């Protein structure tokens, strides 16, 4: 199993009373899986993804990626896992404004020691997402859809085992949304597992499993493909 | 250069962050360069003044100087500022002063001034000494010339220009220069030294050329000053009072008194420069801390993205520190270069304006001061960024990314 989430829980205090943002979530993904989690704003989707990527410590439960509980790792090891094995596409605009599209894409390549031609690989990924002609453009000159494509290319630069996407089409028009979702489909077919959260029902048809998240609880598994 | 043929190292990321924010970067660099300018300029100033004082103390040689009454300030101006002057009294006073209790050694000197058009832009001081008794000028000459100077030869101060044939024209006649003395930052630098016999020859020759010396007595056969050393156990001030009491027509300058005045003025200036440098350094660190803190706060989301992409906390801290180091280095080099453009070409003017002995340090000294200023001003940047670097390393990417939702 590539990813195994067991009884994952995150509790906060709200006005002094305990509040579960995520409660006893169980989920597993294997290679080529394309899993969508749908739910309303505030249902705990982003919290779930953040814990899955090791960005947030849970109150309870575990996230086992390729056989290792990521919360047992030290900062250096966890950072390496996030850099090398997880491709994360955050919600909203997340490109570094002082770097060109190309540099944004190849940035994760340089965050750990590795050999290879990062520029050639980044250009190839930009080509795959259809914007290689914008390689030397800075983010503020790119449209929302173009920025999102750069984020996707960036998440793929280190050949991750799993791609985690937080509302990747949240602020895009219908045509661009469809293009991005098809792109995710192709990525999954190429062997990278995808875990995607969304609040848009139109996007769930692209995955092969759909879960519903409601008040921190994951329910309603549906096989779609 | 290939537009994509570089690696995105920590230094490159920092460089891009500085390059893409030119106004913020310029402000950082300007703050550090003002600091470096002050540190380097100030340290050169302090070092030059200390060198000047050391040299002057070393060259002063005598514990006291007896001059004709009413000429104490003129004599001090001759010694300290090289303002040419002449005044005379009778040679017989040498014996009387030598007999004063506590005096161990005396030697007479005679002063004359040159004409302004002959060797130099301004009048210069001519000082004649008695080779048999002199204990001030000859040890100094010995540093640059092993043989004693003969009658008819001159020894000149460091700021006297010598003709290409190695001579100097005085009262329409050329006299050979036997040696040029090292710099003292005192009046000696614009003085010409000779034996008493040479001065007598020079006066005779001047008379033959039709020159007359306007003074209340003929310089030949007269003296201008008696330099004296006192017993190490004796008190120079009380001996000076005794000389003054027994000789109505003299003034006595005590070296300690003259140097104490200069030392006091110098110490005041050094304290002022050092205090100003320390205050400026602290202010610069505070300003830079505020700028880095504001900048990091503004870029919190950017750093959170880097964490998401796999940057360690250490990497984030390194990016912030390396940005501050680059700005610190650029500002330090710019400030030191700017200070260099002021202090080196205008050193003579600065010395004159300060009215204090001023000798710039040599190459090694300057290099040391460059390193000192570079290290201190450069360190201000990373030191100011440490707080921001620690803060950004501790931030949780999840919460930062969700701020404002």
Coordinates of C-alpha atoms in Angstrom, one line a residue:
Chain A
X1 CA 0.0 0.0 0.0
X2 CA 1.4 3.4 -1.0
X3 CA -0.5 5.5 1.6
X4 CA -2.4 4.3 4.7
X5 CA -4.2 6.8 6.9
X6 CA -5.5 5.3 10.2
X7 CA -7.8 6.9 12.7
X8 CA -6.4 10.3 11.9
X9 CA -7.8 13.0 14.2
X10 CA -7.1 16.7 14.7
X11 CA -8.7 18.4 17.6
X12 CA -8.7 22.1 18.5
X13 CA -10.2 24.1 21.3
X14 CA -12.9 26.5 20.2
X15 CA -14.2 28.8 23.0
X16 CA -12.6 26.4 25.5
X17 CA -14.5 23.4 24.1
X18 CA -12.9 20.6 22.1
X19 CA -13.6 20.6 18.4
X20 CA -12.6 17.9 15.9
X21 CA -11.6 19.3 12.6
X22 CA -10.8 15.8 11.4
X23 CA -12.1 12.7 13.2
X24 CA -11.0 9.1 12.9
X25 CA -10.3 9.2 9.2
X26 CA -9.3 6.0 7.5
X27 CA -8.1 6.1 3.9
X28 CA -5.7 4.2 1.8
X29 CA -4.3 4.8 -1.7
X30 CA -2.3 2.7 -4.0
X31 CA -0.3 3.5 -7.2
X32 CA -2.5 4.9 -10.0
X33 CA -5.4 5.6 -7.6
X34 CA -7.2 8.9 -8.2
X35 CA -9.2 9.7 -5.1
X36 CA -11.5 12.7 -4.7
X37 CA -12.7 14.0 -1.4
X38 CA -15.7 16.3 -1.7
X39 CA -17.1 18.4 1.0
X40 CA -18.3 21.9 1.9
X41 CA -16.0 24.6 3.1
X42 CA -14.9 24.0 6.7
X43 CA -15.6 20.3 6.5
X44 CA -11.9 19.5 7.3
X45 CA -10.7 18.7 3.8
X46 CA -7.6 21.0 3.9
X47 CA -6.7 19.8 7.5
X48 CA -6.9 16.2 6.3
X49 CA -4.6 17.0 3.3
X50 CA -2.1 19.0 5.5
X51 CA -1.8 16.1 7.9
X52 CA -1.4 13.6 5.0
X53 CA 1.5 15.7 3.7
X54 CA 3.1 16.0 7.2
X55 CA 2.5 19.8 7.3
X56 CA 0.3 19.5 10.4
X57 CA 0.7 17.2 13.4
X58 CA -2.5 15.2 14.2
X59 CA -3.9 14.8 17.7
X60 CA -4.2 11.1 17.0
X61 CA -3.8 8.4 14.4
X62 CA -1.1 7.8 11.8
X63 CA -0.2 8.5 8.2
X64 CA 2.0 5.7 6.7
X65 CA 3.6 6.6 3.4
X66 CA 5.6 3.8 1.7
X67 CA 5.7 1.9 5.0
X68 CA 6.9 4.7 7.3
X69 CA 4.7 6.7 9.7
X70 CA 5.6 10.2 8.6
X71 CA 5.0 11.6 12.1
X72 CA 7.9 9.5 13.5
X73 CA 10.3 11.4 11.2
X74 CA 12.5 14.3 12.1
X75 CA 12.2 17.6 10.3
X76 CA 15.0 16.9 7.9
X77 CA 13.6 13.4 7.0
X78 CA 10.0 14.6 6.8
X79 CA 11.1 17.6 4.6
X80 CA 12.9 15.1 2.3
X81 CA 9.7 12.9 2.1
X82 CA 7.6 16.0 1.2
X83 CA 10.2 17.0 -1.3
X84 CA 10.9 13.7 -3.0
X85 CA 7.8 11.5 -2.6
X86 CA 4.8 14.0 -2.2
X87 CA 3.8 16.6 -4.8
X88 CA 1.6 19.1 -3.0
X89 CA -0.6 21.7 -4.8
X90 CA -1.8 24.2 -2.2
X91 CA -5.1 26.0 -2.4
X92 CA -5.0 29.4 -4.2
X93 CA -2.0 31.1 -5.7
X94 CA 1.2 29.5 -4.4
X95 CA 4.0 30.4 -6.8
X96 CA 7.0 32.4 -5.6
X97 CA 6.7 35.8 -7.1
X98 CA 10.4 36.5 -7.5
X99 CA 11.0 33.4 -9.7
X100 CA 10.0 32.8 -13.3
X101 CA 7.5 30.0 -14.1
X102 CA 10.5 27.7 -15.1
X103 CA 12.3 28.5 -11.8
X104 CA 9.1 27.9 -9.8
X105 CA 8.8 24.5 -11.4
X106 CA 12.4 23.4 -10.9
X107 CA 12.7 24.9 -7.4
X108 CA 11.8 21.6 -5.5
X109 CA 14.5 19.8 -7.5
X110 CA 17.1 21.9 -5.7
X111 CA 15.7 21.6 -2.2
X112 CA 17.4 18.2 -1.8
X113 CA 20.6 16.9 -3.2
X114 CA 20.0 15.2 -6.6
X115 CA 21.7 14.9 -10.0
X116 CA 20.1 15.7 -13.4
X117 CA 19.1 18.5 -15.7
X118 CA 16.3 20.3 -13.7
X119 CA 15.8 22.9 -16.4
X120 CA 15.2 20.4 -19.2
X121 CA 12.8 18.4 -17.0
X122 CA 11.0 21.6 -15.9
X123 CA 10.6 22.6 -19.5
X124 CA 9.3 19.2 -20.4
X125 CA 6.7 19.4 -17.6
X126 CA 5.7 22.9 -18.7
X127 CA 5.2 21.5 -22.2
X128 CA 3.1 18.7 -20.8
X129 CA 0.8 21.2 -19.1
X130 CA 0.7 23.3 -22.3
X131 CA 2.6 26.4 -21.2
X132 CA 6.2 25.9 -22.1
X133 CA 6.1 29.2 -24.0
X134 CA 5.6 31.0 -20.7
X135 CA 8.7 29.5 -19.1
X136 CA 10.5 32.8 -18.5
X137 CA 7.4 34.7 -17.4
X138 CA 6.9 35.8 -13.7
X139 CA 3.8 34.7 -11.9
X140 CA 2.1 38.1 -11.7
X141 CA 2.0 38.1 -15.5
X142 CA 0.2 34.7 -15.6
X143 CA -3.5 34.0 -15.5
X144 CA -5.1 31.9 -12.7
X145 CA -5.2 28.9 -14.9
X146 CA -1.6 29.3 -16.1
X147 CA -0.5 29.7 -12.5
X148 CA -2.3 26.5 -11.5
X149 CA -0.6 24.6 -14.4
X150 CA 2.8 25.8 -13.2
X151 CA 1.9 24.6 -9.7
X152 CA 1.0 21.1 -11.1
X153 CA 4.2 21.0 -13.1
X154 CA 6.1 22.0 -9.9
X155 CA 4.5 19.2 -7.9
X156 CA 5.6 16.7 -10.5
X157 CA 9.3 17.7 -10.9
X158 CA 10.7 15.1 -8.4
X159 CA 8.5 12.2 -9.8
X160 CA 6.4 11.9 -6.6
X161 CA 4.7 8.8 -5.5
X162 CA 1.5 10.8 -4.6
X163 CA 0.1 14.1 -5.8
X164 CA -2.0 15.9 -3.2
X165 CA -4.1 18.7 -4.6
X166 CA -6.2 21.1 -2.4
X167 CA -9.1 22.6 -4.4
X168 CA -7.0 22.8 -7.6
X169 CA -9.8 24.2 -9.7
X170 CA -11.5 26.3 -7.1
X171 CA -11.1 29.6 -8.9
X172 CA -11.0 28.5 -12.5
X173 CA -13.6 28.6 -15.3
X174 CA -15.3 25.5 -16.5
X175 CA -13.1 24.9 -19.6
X176 CA -9.9 25.3 -17.6
X177 CA -11.3 23.1 -14.8
X178 CA -12.0 20.4 -17.3
X179 CA -8.5 20.6 -18.9
X180 CA -6.8 20.5 -15.4
X181 CA -8.9 17.5 -14.3
X182 CA -8.0 15.6 -17.6
X183 CA -4.4 16.4 -16.9
X184 CA -4.7 14.8 -13.4
X185 CA -6.3 11.8 -15.1
X186 CA -3.3 11.4 -17.3
X187 CA -0.9 11.8 -14.4
X188 CA -2.7 9.0 -12.5
X189 CA -2.5 6.8 -15.5
X190 CA 1.2 7.4 -15.6
X191 CA 1.5 5.9 -12.1
X192 CA 1.3 8.7 -9.6
X193 CA -1.5 8.4 -7.1
X194 CA -3.7 11.4 -6.7
X195 CA -5.5 12.6 -3.6
X196 CA -7.7 15.6 -4.4
X197 CA -10.1 17.6 -2.3
X198 CA -12.8 19.8 -3.9
X199 CA -16.2 21.3 -3.2
X200 CA -17.1 21.1 -6.9
X201 CA -19.3 18.1 -7.7
X202 CA -18.4 18.4 -11.4
X203 CA -14.9 17.4 -10.8
X204 CA -15.5 14.0 -9.1
X205 CA -16.2 12.1 -12.3
X206 CA -12.5 12.3 -13.2
X207 CA -11.4 10.1 -10.2
X208 CA -11.9 6.4 -9.6
X209 CA -13.0 6.8 -5.9
X210 CA -14.9 9.6 -4.2
X211 CA -15.4 10.2 -0.5
X212 CA -17.5 12.8 1.1
X213 CA -16.2 14.7 4.1
X214 CA -18.6 16.2 6.5
X215 CA -17.8 17.8 9.9
X216 CA -14.4 16.1 9.9
X217 CA -15.6 12.6 9.2
X218 CA -14.9 10.8 5.9
X219 CA -17.9 8.9 4.6
X220 CA -19.7 7.7 1.5
X221 CA -17.1 5.9 -0.6
X222 CA -18.1 5.7 -4.2
X223 CA -16.2 3.8 -7.0
X224 CA -16.4 5.8 -10.2
X225 CA -14.0 4.3 -12.6
Chain B
X1 CA 24.7 34.1 -20.0
X2 CA 22.3 31.2 -20.5
X3 CA 19.0 32.4 -19.0
X4 CA 18.2 29.0 -17.5
X5 CA 21.7 27.5 -17.0
X6 CA 22.0 28.2 -13.3
X7 CA 21.1 26.1 -10.3
X8 CA 18.6 27.5 -7.7
X9 CA 21.0 27.4 -4.8
X10 CA 20.3 29.3 -1.5
X11 CA 22.5 32.1 -2.7
X12 CA 20.6 32.3 -6.0
X13 CA 17.2 32.4 -4.4
X14 CA 18.4 35.2 -2.1
X15 CA 19.9 37.1 -5.0
X16 CA 16.6 36.8 -6.9
X17 CA 14.7 38.0 -3.9
X18 CA 16.9 41.0 -3.6
X19 CA 17.0 41.7 -7.4
X20 CA 13.2 41.5 -7.7
X21 CA 12.7 44.0 -4.8
X22 CA 15.1 46.8 -5.8
X23 CA 13.7 49.4 -3.5
X24 CA 13.8 47.3 -0.4
X25 CA 17.2 46.0 -1.3
X26 CA 18.5 49.5 -2.0
X27 CA 17.3 50.6 1.4
X28 CA 19.1 47.7 3.1
X29 CA 22.3 48.3 1.2
X30 CA 22.2 52.1 2.0
X31 CA 21.7 51.5 5.7
X32 CA 24.7 49.1 5.8
X33 CA 26.8 51.4 3.6
X34 CA 26.2 54.4 5.9
X35 CA 27.4 52.2 8.7
X36 CA 30.4 51.0 6.8
X37 CA 31.3 54.5 5.7
X38 CA 31.2 55.7 9.3
X39 CA 33.1 52.8 10.7
X40 CA 35.8 52.9 8.1
X41 CA 36.0 56.7 7.9
X42 CA 36.0 57.0 11.7
X43 CA 38.5 54.3 12.3
X44 CA 40.9 55.8 9.7
X45 CA 40.4 59.2 11.4
X46 CA 41.1 57.8 14.9
X47 CA 44.1 55.7 13.8
X48 CA 45.6 58.7 11.9
X49 CA 45.2 61.0 14.9
X50 CA 46.7 58.4 17.2
X51 CA 49.6 57.9 14.8
X52 CA 50.1 61.7 14.6
X53 CA 50.2 62.0 18.4
X54 CA 52.6 59.1 18.7
X55 CA 54.9 60.6 16.1
X56 CA 54.7 64.1 17.6
X57 CA 55.5 62.8 21.1
X58 CA 58.4 60.8 19.8
X59 CA 59.8 63.8 17.9
X60 CA 59.3 66.4 20.5
X61 CA 62.4 65.2 22.2
X62 CA 62.8 67.9 24.9
X63 CA 61.0 68.3 28.2
X64 CA 60.8 72.1 27.8
X65 CA 61.5 74.9 25.5
X66 CA 62.6 78.4 26.6
X67 CA 61.8 81.2 24.2
X68 CA 61.9 85.0 24.4
X69 CA 59.0 86.5 26.5
X70 CA 55.8 87.0 24.6
X71 CA 56.6 84.3 22.0
X72 CA 55.2 81.2 23.7
X73 CA 52.2 80.9 21.3
X74 CA 54.4 81.6 18.3
X75 CA 56.8 78.9 19.3
X76 CA 53.9 76.5 19.9
X77 CA 52.6 77.3 16.4
X78 CA 56.0 76.6 14.9
X79 CA 56.1 73.2 16.6
X80 CA 52.6 72.0 16.1
X81 CA 51.3 73.6 13.0
X82 CA 54.4 74.6 11.1
X83 CA 53.5 78.3 11.1
X84 CA 56.9 79.9 10.3
X85 CA 58.1 82.5 12.7
X86 CA 61.2 84.0 14.2
X87 CA 62.2 85.6 17.5
X88 CA 65.5 86.0 19.1
X89 CA 67.3 86.4 22.4
X90 CA 70.8 86.4 23.6
X91 CA 73.0 83.2 23.4
X92 CA 74.3 83.8 26.9
X93 CA 71.0 82.5 28.3
X94 CA 72.0 78.9 27.4
X95 CA 74.5 78.8 30.2
X96 CA 72.1 80.2 32.7
X97 CA 69.4 77.8 31.8
X98 CA 71.8 74.9 31.9
X99 CA 72.8 75.8 35.5
X100 CA 69.2 75.6 36.7
X101 CA 68.7 72.9 39.2
X102 CA 67.0 69.8 37.7
X103 CA 68.1 70.6 34.1
X104 CA 70.3 67.8 32.7
X105 CA 70.8 68.8 29.0
X106 CA 70.3 72.0 26.9
X107 CA 70.7 72.8 23.3
X108 CA 70.0 76.1 21.4
X109 CA 68.1 76.5 18.2
X110 CA 67.8 79.4 15.9
X111 CA 64.7 80.1 13.7
X112 CA 64.5 81.9 10.3
X113 CA 61.8 81.9 7.7
X114 CA 62.3 81.5 3.9
X115 CA 60.9 83.7 1.2
X116 CA 57.6 82.4 -0.2
X117 CA 58.7 82.3 -3.8
X118 CA 61.8 80.2 -3.5
X119 CA 61.2 76.5 -2.7
X120 CA 57.7 76.2 -1.6
X121 CA 54.2 77.5 -2.0
X122 CA 54.3 79.1 1.4
X123 CA 56.9 80.4 3.8
X124 CA 58.9 77.6 5.5
X125 CA 60.5 77.4 8.9
X126 CA 64.3 77.2 8.9
X127 CA 65.7 75.7 12.1
X128 CA 69.4 75.6 13.0
X129 CA 70.7 73.4 15.7
X130 CA 74.1 73.0 17.4
X131 CA 75.5 69.6 16.4
X132 CA 77.6 69.4 19.6
X133 CA 74.7 69.7 22.0
X134 CA 71.6 68.8 20.0
X135 CA 69.6 65.8 21.3
X136 CA 66.3 66.4 19.3
X137 CA 67.0 66.8 15.6
X138 CA 70.1 64.5 15.1
X139 CA 68.6 61.3 16.5
X140 CA 65.8 61.8 14.1
X141 CA 68.1 62.5 11.1
X142 CA 70.0 59.3 12.1
X143 CA 66.9 57.3 11.2
X144 CA 67.2 58.3 7.5
X145 CA 70.9 59.0 7.2
X146 CA 73.8 57.3 9.0
X147 CA 76.4 60.1 8.5
X148 CA 76.1 63.5 10.3
X149 CA 75.1 66.4 8.1
X150 CA 77.9 68.6 7.1
X151 CA 78.0 72.4 7.1
X152 CA 76.3 73.7 4.0
X153 CA 73.9 70.8 3.8
X154 CA 70.1 70.8 4.6
X155 CA 67.8 68.2 6.0
X156 CA 64.1 68.8 5.0
X157 CA 60.7 67.9 6.4
X158 CA 58.5 65.4 4.6
X159 CA 56.3 68.1 3.0
X160 CA 59.2 70.2 1.5
X161 CA 59.6 69.8 -2.2
X162 CA 63.1 69.3 -3.4
X163 CA 64.4 70.4 -6.8
X164 CA 65.2 67.6 -9.3
X165 CA 69.0 68.2 -8.8
X166 CA 68.5 67.4 -5.0
X167 CA 68.8 71.0 -3.9
X168 CA 66.7 73.8 -2.4
X169 CA 67.0 77.5 -3.3
X170 CA 67.0 79.8 -0.3
X171 CA 67.6 83.5 -0.6
X172 CA 68.6 83.1 -4.2
X173 CA 71.2 80.4 -3.6
X174 CA 71.0 76.6 -4.0
X175 CA 71.8 74.4 -1.0
X176 CA 72.2 70.6 -1.3
X177 CA 69.6 68.4 0.6
X178 CA 71.3 65.6 2.5
X179 CA 68.1 63.9 3.7
X180 CA 64.3 64.1 3.9
X181 CA 62.8 63.2 7.2
X182 CA 59.8 60.9 7.7
X183 CA 56.4 62.4 8.4
X184 CA 55.5 63.7 11.9
X185 CA 52.2 65.5 11.3
X186 CA 53.7 68.4 13.2
X187 CA 55.3 71.7 12.2
X188 CA 58.5 69.8 11.5
X189 CA 57.1 68.5 8.2
X190 CA 57.3 72.0 6.7
X191 CA 60.6 72.9 8.3
X192 CA 64.2 72.9 7.0
X193 CA 66.9 71.9 9.4
X194 CA 70.6 72.8 9.3
X195 CA 73.6 73.2 11.5
X196 CA 74.1 76.6 13.2
X197 CA 77.2 77.1 11.0
X198 CA 75.0 76.5 7.9
X199 CA 72.5 79.1 9.0
X200 CA 75.3 81.7 9.6
X201 CA 76.6 81.0 6.1
X202 CA 73.1 81.3 4.7
X203 CA 72.6 84.6 6.5
X204 CA 75.9 86.0 5.2
X205 CA 75.0 84.9 1.7
X206 CA 71.5 86.4 2.0
X207 CA 73.1 89.7 3.1
X208 CA 75.4 89.6 0.0
X209 CA 72.3 89.1 -2.2
X210 CA 70.8 92.2 -0.7
X211 CA 68.3 90.5 1.7
X212 CA 67.7 92.1 5.1
X213 CA 66.0 90.3 8.1
X214 CA 63.4 92.4 9.8
X215 CA 63.7 91.6 13.5
X216 CA 64.5 93.4 16.7
X217 CA 68.0 91.9 16.6
X218 CA 70.3 90.3 14.0
X219 CA 69.7 86.5 13.8
X220 CA 73.4 85.8 13.5
X221 CA 74.8 85.4 17.0
X222 CA 71.4 85.1 18.5
X223 CA 69.2 82.1 19.3
X224 CA 65.4 81.6 19.2
X225 CA 64.9 78.7 21.6
X226 CA 66.7 76.7 24.2
X227 CA 65.6 73.1 24.4
X228 CA 66.1 71.4 27.8
X229 CA 65.8 68.0 29.3
X230 CA 65.0 67.7 33.0
X231 CA 66.1 65.0 35.5
X232 CA 63.6 62.1 35.5
X233 CA 62.9 62.6 39.2
X234 CA 62.4 66.4 38.8
X235 CA 59.1 68.1 38.1
X236 CA 59.2 69.9 34.8
X237 CA 56.5 72.4 35.8
X238 CA 58.3 73.6 38.9
X239 CA 61.6 73.9 37.0
X240 CA 59.8 76.0 34.4
X241 CA 58.4 78.2 37.1
X242 CA 61.8 78.6 38.6
X243 CA 63.3 79.5 35.2
X244 CA 60.6 82.1 34.6
X245 CA 61.1 83.5 38.1
X246 CA 64.8 84.0 37.6
X247 CA 64.6 85.2 34.0
X248 CA 62.1 88.0 33.4
X249 CA 62.6 88.1 29.6
X250 CA 61.7 84.4 28.8
X251 CA 58.6 82.2 28.4
X252 CA 58.8 78.5 29.1
X253 CA 56.8 75.8 27.2
X254 CA 56.6 72.4 29.0
X255 CA 56.2 69.5 26.5
X256 CA 53.8 67.7 28.8
X257 CA 51.5 70.7 28.9
X258 CA 51.5 71.1 25.1
X259 CA 51.0 67.4 24.5
X260 CA 48.4 67.1 27.2
X261 CA 46.3 69.7 25.4
X262 CA 46.6 67.8 22.1
X263 CA 46.0 64.5 23.9
X264 CA 42.9 65.9 25.6
X265 CA 41.5 67.2 22.3
X266 CA 42.3 63.9 20.5
X267 CA 40.8 61.8 23.3
X268 CA 37.7 63.9 23.1
X269 CA 37.4 63.4 19.4
X270 CA 38.2 59.7 19.6
X271 CA 35.5 59.2 22.3
X272 CA 33.0 61.1 20.1
X273 CA 33.9 59.1 17.0
X274 CA 33.8 55.8 18.8
X275 CA 30.5 56.6 20.6
X276 CA 28.9 57.7 17.3
X277 CA 30.1 54.5 15.6
X278 CA 28.7 52.3 18.4
X279 CA 25.3 54.2 18.4
X280 CA 25.1 54.0 14.6
X281 CA 25.9 50.3 14.7
X282 CA 23.1 49.6 17.2
X283 CA 20.7 51.9 15.3
X284 CA 21.6 50.1 12.0
X285 CA 21.0 46.7 13.6
X286 CA 17.6 47.9 14.9
X287 CA 16.6 49.3 11.5
X288 CA 17.7 46.2 9.7
X289 CA 15.9 44.0 12.2
X290 CA 12.7 45.9 11.6
X291 CA 13.2 45.8 7.8
X292 CA 13.9 42.0 7.8
X293 CA 11.1 41.3 10.2
X294 CA 8.6 43.3 8.0
X295 CA 9.9 41.6 4.9
X296 CA 9.7 38.1 6.4
X297 CA 6.2 38.9 7.7
X298 CA 5.2 40.1 4.2
X299 CA 6.6 36.9 2.7
X300 CA 5.2 34.4 5.2
X301 CA 3.2 32.6 2.6
X302 CA 6.2 32.4 0.3
X303 CA 8.1 30.6 3.1
X304 CA 5.2 28.4 3.8
X305 CA 5.2 27.3 0.2
X306 CA 8.9 26.5 0.4
X307 CA 8.1 24.3 3.5
X308 CA 5.4 22.6 1.5
X309 CA 7.8 21.9 -1.3
X310 CA 10.2 20.2 1.1
X311 CA 12.5 23.0 2.4
X312 CA 13.8 22.3 5.9
X313 CA 13.5 24.9 8.7
X314 CA 17.3 25.3 8.3
X315 CA 17.0 26.0 4.6
X316 CA 14.4 28.8 5.3
X317 CA 16.7 30.3 7.9
X318 CA 19.6 30.1 5.4
X319 CA 17.7 31.9 2.7
X320 CA 16.9 34.8 5.1
X321 CA 20.4 34.9 6.4
X322 CA 22.0 34.7 3.0
X323 CA 19.8 37.6 1.8
X324 CA 20.9 39.7 4.7
X325 CA 24.5 38.6 4.1
X326 CA 24.4 39.6 0.4
X327 CA 22.9 43.0 1.3
X328 CA 25.4 43.4 4.1
X329 CA 28.3 42.6 1.9
X330 CA 27.2 44.9 -0.9
X331 CA 26.5 47.7 1.6
X332 CA 29.8 47.2 3.4
X333 CA 31.9 47.3 0.2
X334 CA 30.1 50.3 -1.1
X335 CA 30.4 52.2 2.2
X336 CA 34.1 51.4 2.6
X337 CA 34.8 52.4 -1.0
X338 CA 32.9 55.7 -0.5
X339 CA 34.8 56.4 2.7
X340 CA 38.1 55.6 0.9
X341 CA 37.3 58.1 -1.8
X342 CA 36.9 60.8 0.9
X343 CA 39.6 60.0 3.5
X344 CA 42.5 59.1 1.1
X345 CA 42.5 62.0 -1.4
X346 CA 41.6 64.6 1.3
X347 CA 43.8 63.4 4.1
X348 CA 45.9 66.6 4.1
X349 CA 42.8 68.8 4.2
X350 CA 41.2 66.7 6.9
X351 CA 44.4 67.0 9.0
X352 CA 44.5 70.8 8.5
X353 CA 40.8 71.2 9.3
X354 CA 41.2 69.1 12.5
X355 CA 44.2 71.2 13.6
X356 CA 45.6 68.0 15.2
X357 CA 48.6 65.8 14.2
X358 CA 47.3 63.5 11.5
X359 CA 49.3 60.6 10.0
X360 CA 47.4 58.0 8.0
X361 CA 48.2 54.4 8.7
X362 CA 50.3 52.4 6.2
X363 CA 49.1 49.8 3.8
X364 CA 48.9 47.0 6.5
X365 CA 47.1 49.3 8.9
X366 CA 44.6 50.4 6.2
X367 CA 44.0 46.8 5.3
X368 CA 43.4 45.9 8.9
X369 CA 40.9 48.8 9.3
X370 CA 39.1 47.7 6.0
X371 CA 38.7 44.2 7.5
X372 CA 37.6 45.6 10.9
X373 CA 35.0 47.8 9.2
X374 CA 33.9 45.1 6.8
X375 CA 33.4 42.5 9.5
X376 CA 31.4 44.8 11.8
X377 CA 29.2 46.4 9.1
X378 CA 28.7 43.1 7.3
X379 CA 27.8 41.3 10.6
X380 CA 25.0 43.8 11.2
X381 CA 22.9 42.3 8.3
X382 CA 22.9 38.6 9.4
X383 CA 22.7 39.6 13.1
X384 CA 19.6 41.6 12.3
X385 CA 18.1 38.8 10.3
X386 CA 18.6 36.1 13.0
X387 CA 15.3 36.9 14.8
X388 CA 13.4 36.7 11.5
X389 CA 15.2 33.5 10.4
X390 CA 14.3 31.8 13.7
X391 CA 10.7 33.0 13.6
X392 CA 10.1 31.9 10.0
X393 CA 11.7 28.5 10.7
X394 CA 9.3 27.9 13.6
X395 CA 6.1 28.9 11.7
X396 CA 3.6 26.2 10.8
X397 CA 3.1 26.2 7.0
X398 CA -0.5 24.9 7.4
X399 CA -1.6 27.9 9.6
X400 CA 0.3 30.4 7.4
X401 CA -1.3 29.2 4.3
X402 CA -4.8 29.4 5.9
X403 CA -4.3 32.9 7.2
X404 CA -6.9 35.2 5.8
X405 CA -9.3 32.4 4.6

